[in-house]
Amino acid sequence: MNRLLHVNGLRLETAGKTVLHDVSFTIGRGEIFALVGESGSGKSLTSLAIMRLLPQAVRVTGGEIVLEDVPLFRLTEAQMQKVRGKRISMIFQEPMSALNPVMTIGEQVAEALRLHFDLEESEVRRRVVALFEEVALPNASARYSWYPHQLSGGQKQRVMIAMALACEPDLLIADEPTTALDVTVQAQVLELLKKICQNRELSILFITHDLTVVSQMADRIAVMKEGHIVETADTAHFFSAPSHPYTQRLLRDALGITPKPKEHRDETLLEVEDLKVHFRVKKGLFKRATESVKAVDGVSLKIARGTTLALVGESGSGKSTLAQAILSLVPVTKGHIHYRGHDITRLSEKERKPYRQKMQVIFQDPFSALDPRMRIGEIIKEGMESLEAGPRNKAQQRACIETLLQRVELDPSYIDRYPHELSGGQRQRIGIARALAVDPELIICDEPTSALDVSVRAQILALLKRLQQETGVSYLFITHDLSIVPAIADSVAVMQAGRVVEAGETERVLLSPTHPYTRTLLAAAPKLPIFHTKEKP
Amino acid sequence: MTLHLLLTDILVWVLVLLFVLLGWRMGRSVQIRRTWHRIFRSKVAMASAVILLFYILFALLDSVHFRVDNANEKNALREGEIVSLLDLGMLHRKHYSERTYSAPFALREYTKSTVVDEQGRARQRYLPLCYVKDGDYIRQSVLGAGLGLLIALGFILVHWVWRRKREEETVLPWLSAYITFALLFMLFGCMYVMSFSYHVLGTDKVGGDVLYASLKSIRTGVLIGTLTTLVTLPLAVVLGVSAGYFRGWVDDVIQYLYTTLSSIPGVLLIAAGVLTMQVVMDQYADWFASTLERSDLRLLFLIVILGVTSWTSLCRMVRAETLRIAKMDYVTAARAFGVGKMRIMLRHIVPNLMHIILISVALDFSGLVLAEAVLSYVGVGVDPTMYSWGNMINQARLEMAREPMVWWSLFASFIFMFILVLAANLFSDRVQHVLDPRNVS
Amino acid sequence: MFAYIIRRVLYAIPILIGVNLITFMLFFMLNSPDDMARAQLGAKQTTPAMITAWKAEKGYDKPLFYNEKALGIEKVTDTLFVQESLKLFAFDFGRSDANRDIGREIRERMGPSLSIALPTFLIALVTNISLALLLVLFRGSMLDLSMMVAAVMIMSVSGLFYIILGQVLFSKLWHWVPISGYAHGWEGVKFILLPVFIGVFAGLGSGVRWYRAIFLEQINQDYVRTARAKGLSEIRVLFTHVLRNGMLPILTGVVVIIPSLFMGSLIMESFFGIPGLGSYTIDAINAQDFAIVKAMVFLGSVLYIVGLILTDISYTLFDPRVTL
């Protein structure tokens, strides 16, 4: 194999702490090399070190990076600028913020071309349009003078790729390029990258936390943990026989564990009937004329006691709005919500209080879900006090909260800590404990695992399942990630543009989907090779 | 003598009490204590805080007033006169004023006067000053500085022992605080001891001691800088939070209110307010027992007017931040628990606004001290009889045009103002640096 | 776009009514029609009858806000407040105590005000932005650090000191420029040099800090990292990407004050004897000439609102994301 990039014993330090320990790997020509790790493992720092774009606080204390036979650390800054964009280029995770918002996308690509080649203006434009066509941006020549905000997330990422390819680099560093995208878009972008790699004989350093993506993309894989590379292997070998215990655990966690045993109960807890939530947008000269955005447009659902309904959909499909409507946090435009047969759609805040206790919620972002100014104990106590649930006596209350913390597998001493002292997974457990504190019958979980690392995700899912077995609580589990559905849900509803397009038992929907959108979603969802074989009946 | 607090005195002490209460309440929270620790971990912040405290100390000393019950020949106190603690300490410069200008440390007047000598001829001569003693400069300054150092060391020792006793493991740069503290005491000790023999910073047009005027001006500056926030904060926070949380028509009304207010040029609005106040005060001239009380009430009105005209920008920021916080999941969680609106605002929104409020208070302080000077110059500031840096500069403007120049009033007000504003700016920089969430990473 | 501007202009009307209400209440507390009559007729020998006659003649005999005697809509419109407001909306400012036409005075004095305010504004803008860019380019260096310390120092001195010191140094001691005064045309240049220089210098500290903070915030954005990854040099990153994105927050702060430049600067003009609107205002305040102060309040508010509208329009020009 023809060697393109060689990283040898790279060591990075920040504030006296070593964050990267002797990292070494080699990328061959035309190869897709994946660097896999959880957040904070040092994979992004490695990529920035290759580009020599490390933040000022981070210092290189050892090792070298050689591109073909050029040692990058020995170049002057001016020489390095000729390497960036020309020989190594990079695409980033957030297409929303990675493009300059006040420059047309054509100009942004053209800027790179002008910088590295001496071209005529017409030739620059021709090449930009050609690049846009190569990354399958529709209507390429008209898009030249568009601004980033006029494009969708996937299209922006295509522009980023076009920009990165503009100067025909030898190496493309893709730092979590699809993490911020919807599943169907992710599949398209990955497909595109793979095709380009083959057509151009480009090498790609693919950085991701997602093993399923890796299994589809990479030729070789390196796993990083806390600044070390713990294992490097060919993809096929990696998935069939991982050698390092961390890798084995990572794989196991990513697999989605065992499917949930079926629960069959007839007692309906919550029934949503033709629910509509429309938001008005004011328009016109006097802002009188209104136009409505139909966030939820006629949804009917049923959740039985002690079961889990997974609500699957891509961003903007209205699944979170539906959750808020059920919790009566946004006004309902039309339709009904029944709880144990009682219509709770339009109640006064006072009449609603008993139902508030029955229905609770867990959020996606563990960082904004907890008030940073309150101690954990106060956070959990707030609901108990407001809904007058649990013991009244101070000492008993404290004991009760400590028990709750133990139930979500946290140390009771956390009661006096502040949220910022905890990790993302721990915060998510606090969120669960807060919901459990008032003894609810239904918990709405709004993407509770999508902001978490794979291993933490598996733990939280296991915890949710255990709690369901113990307490018989029902879940409305909102997610965009089909791969975790079999592990948690008894039934599934698929949402698209404010409507439920398909609903039914998990097995039925996942194995023999009837609606074309469900099929697209299933086809787009990346799967691990093993998962694939196991799931087939 | 009996205690006789002016209106502003009472407000100042209320503010002090509020701060102590707030400090005590917030001190119980580990998180807030840690934030303050981070603020004070900077040497500059520590030193500026000591300087600010020194100014505040003078303002507080000048905010305890007494009424003199019976005249005292020895101290030249008149009956019915109202004096502050600071005045009592500076009596030797309060009542014994010269005839006219004299330079710092001078023994005679700055300009020649016509005197008729024994022969009956009119001659131009420099007249000697009445209330100075020629002495040994060096001995006195060393004595003063030494005295100041001794007292400072005493305080420092007490504090150090107290720290040792609490066995607090701190990383705070106490040394820089101690050094600033000692230097300030030495400087003041030096000036104070010499003020018994000389006019350390000269005298003004009517022979008043400039050092005394500068020290008295501290209270005016500090009061305007601090008490104004007492007016702005409640307005800005209550209105801003309601606008951001309730939205709808409440938001519309409040936005209308602050857009209207902020569209009127600030100085003109203040001028209009002050002119109105003057008319009212002229109509009810018999309200005031003394010019001191009159000028005090004018100061209070000025503070209120400044507050009413300057809450808008903070209100806008509070509203924007409230809009952001109200979308946070923890607020949604509280709503899902059926927590009332009032409670959500008090428990979740206001505490998370604290950084904006603190930054704005710190930033506004120096701006207000500077604004006082400009307003007094325009003629809509404090009462012309009141000691203030603005009035001193106003005077100095004409003095600089004299030949030879009378520079010391301007110099004194410059130095006193500059040190205060610089310390306030440096401190607010640090507060902003630590509290601004964008600087966390 | 057109509809938007119309909407904003219409929105300005209630704000101006509010401004009028505030000034009306303040000034009629100060100077009621009775006071005006007394002042005009001579304070000594005025009888109530003479005052009533004077008020009737001038139209000041109407009630303030609500006319019970009138019919229908006139109950509200036939009042002093509406009458006075309508005059202001027609930019009819009436006459000052010295019996001069205020509107004409304002037109005459706008020129001198602008001749100080405009150069100060432009030079300050260019200086502050270039210095800020320089500091951002060398961020964290000794240059950056020492300039920041200097900026805090400059900020901590009252503007009055700069003026007095400038006059003493440049005029009194060195005789470079006249101490104060004004002339039209090229003759006048020597008079505006010092006020402009002082104006620029006094604003340097806060200005540079503000722009530097704006640029520093941009420099940590993702798109700047993208630009660097393209191989752009730091200088080109600053000028093509950071500066253009930084323009947006700068516009918000800067455009709004452009119309208000007409109002001039109170302090500058009175120190340097410039016959502009600033010194006009200050004289009026000192002479307690309420008609002038009222006119200036109204004018200032109108200009501020125009500034707000201009800000929004300039946003659509610079920020492609904003469409009206």
PDB file of N, CA and C in Angstrom, chain A residues 324 329 349 353 356 359-361 363-365 368-375 378 382-383 385-387 418 420-421 434-435 438, chain B residues 28-32 34-35 328-340 343-344 347-349 351-355 435:
ATOM      1  N   GLN A 324     -45.122  18.169  23.621  1.00  0.00           N
ATOM      2  CA  GLN A 324     -45.467  19.349  24.408  1.00  0.00           C
ATOM      3  C   GLN A 324     -46.973  19.552  24.479  1.00  0.00           C
ATOM      4  N   LEU A 329     -48.145  22.044  27.203  1.00  0.00           N
ATOM      5  CA  LEU A 329     -47.189  23.145  27.268  1.00  0.00           C
ATOM      6  C   LEU A 329     -47.330  24.051  26.050  1.00  0.00           C
ATOM      7  N   GLU A 349     -55.334  25.335  34.644  1.00  0.00           N
ATOM      8  CA  GLU A 349     -54.079  24.886  35.258  1.00  0.00           C
ATOM      9  C   GLU A 349     -54.358  24.152  36.575  1.00  0.00           C
ATOM     10  N   LYS A 353     -53.599  19.921  37.459  1.00  0.00           N
ATOM     11  CA  LYS A 353     -52.531  19.534  38.368  1.00  0.00           C
ATOM     12  C   LYS A 353     -52.454  18.025  38.630  1.00  0.00           C
ATOM     13  N   ARG A 356     -50.773  16.437  35.797  1.00  0.00           N
ATOM     14  CA  ARG A 356     -49.350  16.769  35.691  1.00  0.00           C
ATOM     15  C   ARG A 356     -48.518  15.744  36.447  1.00  0.00           C
ATOM     16  N   MET A 359     -48.168  12.494  34.328  1.00  0.00           N
ATOM     17  CA  MET A 359     -47.374  12.531  33.098  1.00  0.00           C
ATOM     18  C   MET A 359     -46.129  13.368  33.314  1.00  0.00           C
ATOM     19  N   GLN A 360     -44.992  12.803  33.080  1.00  0.00           N
ATOM     20  CA  GLN A 360     -43.756  13.560  33.237  1.00  0.00           C
ATOM     21  C   GLN A 360     -42.898  13.474  31.989  1.00  0.00           C
ATOM     22  N   VAL A 361     -41.780  14.191  31.992  1.00  0.00           N
ATOM     23  CA  VAL A 361     -41.019  14.330  30.756  1.00  0.00           C
ATOM     24  C   VAL A 361     -39.515  14.273  31.029  1.00  0.00           C
ATOM     25  N   PHE A 363     -35.790  15.149  28.926  1.00  0.00           N
ATOM     26  CA  PHE A 363     -35.389  15.922  27.756  1.00  0.00           C
ATOM     27  C   PHE A 363     -34.147  15.375  27.063  1.00  0.00           C
ATOM     28  N   GLN A 364     -33.913  15.936  25.872  1.00  0.00           N
ATOM     29  CA  GLN A 364     -32.786  15.501  25.076  1.00  0.00           C
ATOM     30  C   GLN A 364     -31.457  16.022  25.608  1.00  0.00           C
ATOM     31  N   ASP A 365     -31.395  17.358  25.808  1.00  0.00           N
ATOM     32  CA  ASP A 365     -30.111  17.974  26.123  1.00  0.00           C
ATOM     33  C   ASP A 365     -29.881  17.960  27.620  1.00  0.00           C
ATOM     34  N   SER A 368     -29.207  21.603  29.270  1.00  0.00           N
ATOM     35  CA  SER A 368     -30.187  22.659  29.513  1.00  0.00           C
ATOM     36  C   SER A 368     -31.371  22.146  30.325  1.00  0.00           C
ATOM     37  N   ALA A 369     -31.386  20.846  30.623  1.00  0.00           N
ATOM     38  CA  ALA A 369     -32.552  20.290  31.315  1.00  0.00           C
ATOM     39  C   ALA A 369     -32.533  20.579  32.808  1.00  0.00           C
ATOM     40  N   LEU A 370     -31.355  20.899  33.359  1.00  0.00           N
ATOM     41  CA  LEU A 370     -31.267  21.132  34.794  1.00  0.00           C
ATOM     42  C   LEU A 370     -30.845  22.577  35.046  1.00  0.00           C
ATOM     43  N   ASP A 371     -31.561  23.242  35.952  1.00  0.00           N
ATOM     44  CA  ASP A 371     -31.229  24.618  36.281  1.00  0.00           C
ATOM     45  C   ASP A 371     -29.839  24.678  36.915  1.00  0.00           C
ATOM     46  N   PRO A 372     -28.904  25.397  36.270  1.00  0.00           N
ATOM     47  CA  PRO A 372     -27.522  25.389  36.767  1.00  0.00           C
ATOM     48  C   PRO A 372     -27.371  26.013  38.146  1.00  0.00           C
ATOM     49  N   ARG A 373     -28.353  26.781  38.593  1.00  0.00           N
ATOM     50  CA  ARG A 373     -28.223  27.464  39.879  1.00  0.00           C
ATOM     51  C   ARG A 373     -28.777  26.641  41.031  1.00  0.00           C
ATOM     52  N   MET A 374     -29.335  25.467  40.754  1.00  0.00           N
ATOM     53  CA  MET A 374     -29.957  24.705  41.835  1.00  0.00           C
ATOM     54  C   MET A 374     -29.170  23.437  42.118  1.00  0.00           C
ATOM     55  N   ARG A 375     -29.206  23.036  43.395  1.00  0.00           N
ATOM     56  CA  ARG A 375     -28.586  21.767  43.749  1.00  0.00           C
ATOM     57  C   ARG A 375     -29.466  20.626  43.252  1.00  0.00           C
ATOM     58  N   GLU A 378     -32.559  20.105  45.244  1.00  0.00           N
ATOM     59  CA  GLU A 378     -33.620  21.095  45.004  1.00  0.00           C
ATOM     60  C   GLU A 378     -34.331  20.825  43.687  1.00  0.00           C
ATOM     61  N   GLU A 382     -38.358  20.034  43.522  1.00  0.00           N
ATOM     62  CA  GLU A 382     -39.267  21.046  42.985  1.00  0.00           C
ATOM     63  C   GLU A 382     -40.632  20.468  42.591  1.00  0.00           C
ATOM     64  N   GLY A 383     -40.596  19.344  41.848  1.00  0.00           N
ATOM     65  CA  GLY A 383     -41.838  18.724  41.407  1.00  0.00           C
ATOM     66  C   GLY A 383     -42.633  18.169  42.568  1.00  0.00           C
ATOM     67  N   GLU A 385     -42.733  19.238  45.551  1.00  0.00           N
ATOM     68  CA  GLU A 385     -43.371  20.326  46.287  1.00  0.00           C
ATOM     69  C   GLU A 385     -44.541  20.913  45.504  1.00  0.00           C
ATOM     70  N   SER A 386     -44.296  21.128  44.228  1.00  0.00           N
ATOM     71  CA  SER A 386     -45.334  21.765  43.425  1.00  0.00           C
ATOM     72  C   SER A 386     -46.570  20.891  43.323  1.00  0.00           C
ATOM     73  N   LEU A 387     -46.370  19.575  43.169  1.00  0.00           N
ATOM     74  CA  LEU A 387     -47.502  18.672  42.978  1.00  0.00           C
ATOM     75  C   LEU A 387     -47.911  18.000  44.276  1.00  0.00           C
ATOM     76  N   TYR A 418     -24.049  20.400  42.337  1.00  0.00           N
ATOM     77  CA  TYR A 418     -24.656  21.215  41.286  1.00  0.00           C
ATOM     78  C   TYR A 418     -24.520  20.503  39.940  1.00  0.00           C
ATOM     79  N   HIS A 420     -23.371  21.243  37.087  1.00  0.00           N
ATOM     80  CA  HIS A 420     -22.151  21.330  36.278  1.00  0.00           C
ATOM     81  C   HIS A 420     -21.059  20.396  36.764  1.00  0.00           C
ATOM     82  N   GLU A 421     -21.253  19.817  37.952  1.00  0.00           N
ATOM     83  CA  GLU A 421     -20.248  18.883  38.448  1.00  0.00           C
ATOM     84  C   GLU A 421     -20.446  17.482  37.875  1.00  0.00           C
ATOM     85  N   ARG A 434     -35.865  13.082  38.566  1.00  0.00           N
ATOM     86  CA  ARG A 434     -36.796  14.191  38.762  1.00  0.00           C
ATOM     87  C   ARG A 434     -38.203  13.803  38.305  1.00  0.00           C
ATOM     88  N   ALA A 435     -38.255  13.111  37.156  1.00  0.00           N
ATOM     89  CA  ALA A 435     -39.565  12.687  36.655  1.00  0.00           C
ATOM     90  C   ALA A 435     -40.165  11.634  37.578  1.00  0.00           C
ATOM     91  N   VAL A 438     -42.321  12.212  41.285  1.00  0.00           N
ATOM     92  CA  VAL A 438     -43.733  12.441  41.545  1.00  0.00           C
ATOM     93  C   VAL A 438     -44.568  11.202  41.207  1.00  0.00           C
TER      94      VAL A 438
ATOM     95  N   ARG B  28     -24.098  31.527  51.112  1.00  0.00           N
ATOM     96  CA  ARG B  28     -24.398  30.140  51.489  1.00  0.00           C
ATOM     97  C   ARG B  28     -24.325  29.221  50.278  1.00  0.00           C
ATOM     98  N   SER B  29     -24.442  29.802  49.095  1.00  0.00           N
ATOM     99  CA  SER B  29     -24.380  28.958  47.912  1.00  0.00           C
ATOM    100  C   SER B  29     -22.935  28.756  47.481  1.00  0.00           C
ATOM    101  N   VAL B  30     -22.562  27.497  47.396  1.00  0.00           N
ATOM    102  CA  VAL B  30     -21.187  27.158  47.037  1.00  0.00           C
ATOM    103  C   VAL B  30     -20.840  27.755  45.684  1.00  0.00           C
ATOM    104  N   GLN B  31     -21.824  27.684  44.782  1.00  0.00           N
ATOM    105  CA  GLN B  31     -21.549  28.090  43.415  1.00  0.00           C
ATOM    106  C   GLN B  31     -21.219  29.570  43.321  1.00  0.00           C
ATOM    107  N   ILE B  32     -22.007  30.390  44.027  1.00  0.00           N
ATOM    108  CA  ILE B  32     -21.773  31.826  43.967  1.00  0.00           C
ATOM    109  C   ILE B  32     -20.458  32.167  44.649  1.00  0.00           C
ATOM    110  N   ARG B  34     -17.933  30.346  44.704  1.00  0.00           N
ATOM    111  CA  ARG B  34     -16.869  29.964  43.776  1.00  0.00           C
ATOM    112  C   ARG B  34     -16.696  31.020  42.680  1.00  0.00           C
ATOM    113  N   THR B  35     -17.829  31.567  42.229  1.00  0.00           N
ATOM    114  CA  THR B  35     -17.745  32.623  41.205  1.00  0.00           C
ATOM    115  C   THR B  35     -16.957  33.807  41.734  1.00  0.00           C
ATOM    116  N   MET B 328     -35.499  27.191  27.839  1.00  0.00           N
ATOM    117  CA  MET B 328     -34.660  26.106  28.352  1.00  0.00           C
ATOM    118  C   MET B 328     -35.525  24.955  28.862  1.00  0.00           C
ATOM    119  N   ASP B 329     -34.959  23.761  28.760  1.00  0.00           N
ATOM    120  CA  ASP B 329     -35.719  22.590  29.181  1.00  0.00           C
ATOM    121  C   ASP B 329     -36.044  22.617  30.669  1.00  0.00           C
ATOM    122  N   TYR B 330     -35.173  23.241  31.479  1.00  0.00           N
ATOM    123  CA  TYR B 330     -35.490  23.202  32.909  1.00  0.00           C
ATOM    124  C   TYR B 330     -36.710  24.047  33.240  1.00  0.00           C
ATOM    125  N   VAL B 331     -36.950  25.075  32.429  1.00  0.00           N
ATOM    126  CA  VAL B 331     -38.185  25.839  32.631  1.00  0.00           C
ATOM    127  C   VAL B 331     -39.383  25.001  32.166  1.00  0.00           C
ATOM    128  N   THR B 332     -39.201  24.333  31.029  1.00  0.00           N
ATOM    129  CA  THR B 332     -40.264  23.441  30.556  1.00  0.00           C
ATOM    130  C   THR B 332     -40.565  22.370  31.598  1.00  0.00           C
ATOM    131  N   ALA B 333     -39.500  21.829  32.192  1.00  0.00           N
ATOM    132  CA  ALA B 333     -39.696  20.804  33.219  1.00  0.00           C
ATOM    133  C   ALA B 333     -40.513  21.357  34.374  1.00  0.00           C
ATOM    134  N   ALA B 334     -40.173  22.563  34.803  1.00  0.00           N
ATOM    135  CA  ALA B 334     -40.908  23.177  35.910  1.00  0.00           C
ATOM    136  C   ALA B 334     -42.371  23.373  35.526  1.00  0.00           C
ATOM    137  N   ARG B 335     -42.614  23.771  34.269  1.00  0.00           N
ATOM    138  CA  ARG B 335     -44.001  23.942  33.835  1.00  0.00           C
ATOM    139  C   ARG B 335     -44.729  22.610  33.827  1.00  0.00           C
ATOM    140  N   ALA B 336     -44.007  21.556  33.428  1.00  0.00           N
ATOM    141  CA  ALA B 336     -44.629  20.231  33.418  1.00  0.00           C
ATOM    142  C   ALA B 336     -44.971  19.777  34.833  1.00  0.00           C
ATOM    143  N   PHE B 337     -44.298  20.359  35.821  1.00  0.00           N
ATOM    144  CA  PHE B 337     -44.628  20.046  37.215  1.00  0.00           C
ATOM    145  C   PHE B 337     -45.731  20.951  37.730  1.00  0.00           C
ATOM    146  N   GLY B 338     -46.230  21.830  36.876  1.00  0.00           N
ATOM    147  CA  GLY B 338     -47.288  22.733  37.319  1.00  0.00           C
ATOM    148  C   GLY B 338     -46.810  23.836  38.229  1.00  0.00           C
ATOM    149  N   VAL B 339     -45.527  24.153  38.198  1.00  0.00           N
ATOM    150  CA  VAL B 339     -45.005  25.238  39.023  1.00  0.00           C
ATOM    151  C   VAL B 339     -45.559  26.560  38.493  1.00  0.00           C
ATOM    152  N   GLY B 340     -45.981  27.433  39.408  1.00  0.00           N
ATOM    153  CA  GLY B 340     -46.624  28.682  39.011  1.00  0.00           C
ATOM    154  C   GLY B 340     -45.676  29.630  38.307  1.00  0.00           C
ATOM    155  N   ARG B 343     -43.350  31.684  40.549  1.00  0.00           N
ATOM    156  CA  ARG B 343     -42.298  30.860  41.132  1.00  0.00           C
ATOM    157  C   ARG B 343     -41.223  30.541  40.089  1.00  0.00           C
ATOM    158  N   ILE B 344     -41.667  30.294  38.868  1.00  0.00           N
ATOM    159  CA  ILE B 344     -40.684  30.014  37.811  1.00  0.00           C
ATOM    160  C   ILE B 344     -39.801  31.231  37.601  1.00  0.00           C
ATOM    161  N   ARG B 347     -37.510  31.573  40.796  1.00  0.00           N
ATOM    162  CA  ARG B 347     -36.548  30.494  41.090  1.00  0.00           C
ATOM    163  C   ARG B 347     -35.675  30.139  39.905  1.00  0.00           C
ATOM    164  N   HIS B 348     -36.211  30.238  38.703  1.00  0.00           N
ATOM    165  CA  HIS B 348     -35.430  29.787  37.552  1.00  0.00           C
ATOM    166  C   HIS B 348     -34.886  30.920  36.706  1.00  0.00           C
ATOM    167  N   ILE B 349     -35.690  31.965  36.532  1.00  0.00           N
ATOM    168  CA  ILE B 349     -35.245  32.991  35.587  1.00  0.00           C
ATOM    169  C   ILE B 349     -34.347  34.026  36.244  1.00  0.00           C
ATOM    170  N   PRO B 351     -32.502  34.072  39.055  1.00  0.00           N
ATOM    171  CA  PRO B 351     -31.137  33.657  39.428  1.00  0.00           C
ATOM    172  C   PRO B 351     -30.222  33.470  38.221  1.00  0.00           C
ATOM    173  N   ASN B 352     -30.779  33.050  37.094  1.00  0.00           N
ATOM    174  CA  ASN B 352     -29.935  32.850  35.925  1.00  0.00           C
ATOM    175  C   ASN B 352     -29.669  34.140  35.163  1.00  0.00           C
ATOM    176  N   LEU B 353     -30.280  35.239  35.631  1.00  0.00           N
ATOM    177  CA  LEU B 353     -30.000  36.537  35.017  1.00  0.00           C
ATOM    178  C   LEU B 353     -28.905  37.268  35.759  1.00  0.00           C
ATOM    179  N   MET B 354     -28.530  36.715  36.930  1.00  0.00           N
ATOM    180  CA  MET B 354     -27.645  37.441  37.832  1.00  0.00           C
ATOM    181  C   MET B 354     -26.392  37.969  37.131  1.00  0.00           C
ATOM    182  N   HIS B 355     -25.853  37.177  36.205  1.00  0.00           N
ATOM    183  CA  HIS B 355     -24.602  37.631  35.587  1.00  0.00           C
ATOM    184  C   HIS B 355     -24.815  38.926  34.799  1.00  0.00           C
ATOM    185  N   LEU B 435     -18.018  36.349  34.497  1.00  0.00           N
ATOM    186  CA  LEU B 435     -19.439  36.007  34.464  1.00  0.00           C
ATOM    187  C   LEU B 435     -19.985  35.776  33.066  1.00  0.00           C
TER     188      LEU B 435
END
